[in-house]
């Protein structure tokens, strides 16, 4: 499952780039708008990299989310 963004935020260009990178099994770093469960918006720097086994087959993805809302506001 590659769902990392709430429904209202999936059409932003960075989200499309993220989906493309995952489909192509490529590493990517993007800044995306996201929505908390309570409905408030926030900004994430997201770094996603595929993890491969000894044969080079992607088995997992590692994603690191960093809340950059304050930096984005500044």
mmCIF file of C-alpha atoms in Angstrom:
data_model
loop_
_atom_site.group_PDB
_atom_site.id
_atom_site.type_symbol
_atom_site.label_atom_id
_atom_site.label_comp_id
_atom_site.label_asym_id
_atom_site.label_seq_id
_atom_site.Cartn_x
_atom_site.Cartn_y
_atom_site.Cartn_z
ATOM 1 C CA UNK A 1 0.000 0.000 0.000
ATOM 2 C CA UNK A 2 1.490 3.324 -1.027
ATOM 3 C CA UNK A 3 -0.997 5.656 0.564
ATOM 4 C CA UNK A 4 0.843 8.448 2.352
ATOM 5 C CA UNK A 5 -1.395 11.432 1.564
ATOM 6 C CA UNK A 6 -4.979 12.160 2.467
ATOM 7 C CA UNK A 7 -7.532 12.168 -0.377
ATOM 8 C CA UNK A 8 -7.738 15.957 -0.722
ATOM 9 C CA UNK A 9 -4.009 16.244 -1.360
ATOM 10 C CA UNK A 10 -3.345 13.551 -3.963
ATOM 11 C CA UNK A 11 -3.659 15.820 -7.018
ATOM 12 C CA UNK A 12 -0.725 18.124 -6.196
ATOM 13 C CA UNK A 13 2.266 17.881 -8.580
ATOM 14 C CA UNK A 14 4.594 16.550 -5.861
ATOM 15 C CA UNK A 15 2.142 13.718 -5.133
ATOM 16 C CA UNK A 16 2.058 12.775 -8.803
ATOM 17 C CA UNK A 17 5.872 12.787 -8.858
ATOM 18 C CA UNK A 18 5.884 10.580 -5.761
ATOM 19 C CA UNK A 19 3.510 8.051 -7.337
ATOM 20 C CA UNK A 20 5.606 8.008 -10.516
ATOM 21 C CA UNK A 21 8.840 7.392 -8.583
ATOM 22 C CA UNK A 22 7.245 4.525 -6.668
ATOM 23 C CA UNK A 23 5.863 3.024 -9.888
ATOM 24 C CA UNK A 24 9.371 3.241 -11.385
ATOM 25 C CA UNK A 25 10.998 1.995 -8.154
ATOM 26 C CA UNK A 26 13.104 5.160 -7.919
ATOM 27 C CA UNK A 27 14.274 7.243 -4.982
ATOM 28 C CA UNK A 28 12.593 10.629 -4.543
ATOM 29 C CA UNK A 29 12.539 13.615 -2.215
ATOM 30 C CA UNK A 30 9.559 15.983 -2.396
ATOM 31 C CA UNK A 31 7.733 18.528 -0.267
ATOM 32 C CA UNK A 32 4.009 17.801 -0.066
ATOM 33 C CA UNK A 33 0.922 19.227 1.588
ATOM 34 C CA UNK A 34 -0.803 16.735 3.837
ATOM 35 C CA UNK A 35 -3.787 16.738 6.190
ATOM 36 C CA UNK A 36 -3.906 15.487 9.765
ATOM 37 C CA UNK A 37 -6.800 13.346 10.976
ATOM 38 C CA UNK A 38 -8.282 16.441 12.625
ATOM 39 C CA UNK A 39 -8.382 18.191 9.221
ATOM 40 C CA UNK A 40 -5.527 20.655 9.748
ATOM 41 C CA UNK A 41 -3.022 21.017 6.961
ATOM 42 C CA UNK A 42 0.735 20.702 7.241
ATOM 43 C CA UNK A 43 3.806 20.406 5.018
ATOM 44 C CA UNK A 44 6.113 17.376 4.857
ATOM 45 C CA UNK A 45 9.512 16.865 3.326
ATOM 46 C CA UNK A 46 9.272 13.263 2.212
ATOM 47 C CA UNK A 47 12.225 11.107 1.223
ATOM 48 C CA UNK A 48 11.333 7.686 -0.156
ATOM 49 C CA UNK A 49 13.834 5.087 -1.293
ATOM 50 C CA UNK A 50 13.275 1.539 -2.526
ATOM 51 C CA UNK A 51 14.937 -1.247 -0.554
ATOM 52 C CA UNK A 52 16.137 -4.155 -2.644
ATOM 53 C CA UNK A 53 17.109 -7.719 -1.849
ATOM 54 C CA UNK A 54 20.365 -9.383 -2.941
ATOM 55 C CA UNK A 55 18.888 -9.993 -6.420
ATOM 56 C CA UNK A 56 18.016 -6.307 -6.849
ATOM 57 C CA UNK A 57 14.267 -6.845 -6.461
ATOM 58 C CA UNK A 58 12.437 -4.086 -4.604
ATOM 59 C CA UNK A 59 10.882 -5.612 -1.505
ATOM 60 C CA UNK A 60 10.081 -2.531 0.597
ATOM 61 C CA UNK A 61 10.204 1.233 0.615
ATOM 62 C CA UNK A 62 11.681 3.376 3.346
ATOM 63 C CA UNK A 63 9.970 6.720 3.835
ATOM 64 C CA UNK A 64 11.166 9.509 6.093
ATOM 65 C CA UNK A 65 8.669 12.277 6.816
ATOM 66 C CA UNK A 66 9.815 15.603 8.253
ATOM 67 C CA UNK A 67 7.211 18.186 9.261
ATOM 68 C CA UNK A 68 8.404 21.462 7.709
ATOM 69 C CA UNK A 69 5.250 23.500 8.294
ATOM 70 C CA UNK A 70 6.981 26.235 10.299
ATOM 71 C CA UNK A 71 9.812 26.526 7.796
ATOM 72 C CA UNK A 72 7.284 26.701 4.968
ATOM 73 C CA UNK A 73 5.356 29.486 6.720
ATOM 74 C CA UNK A 74 8.545 31.455 7.304
#
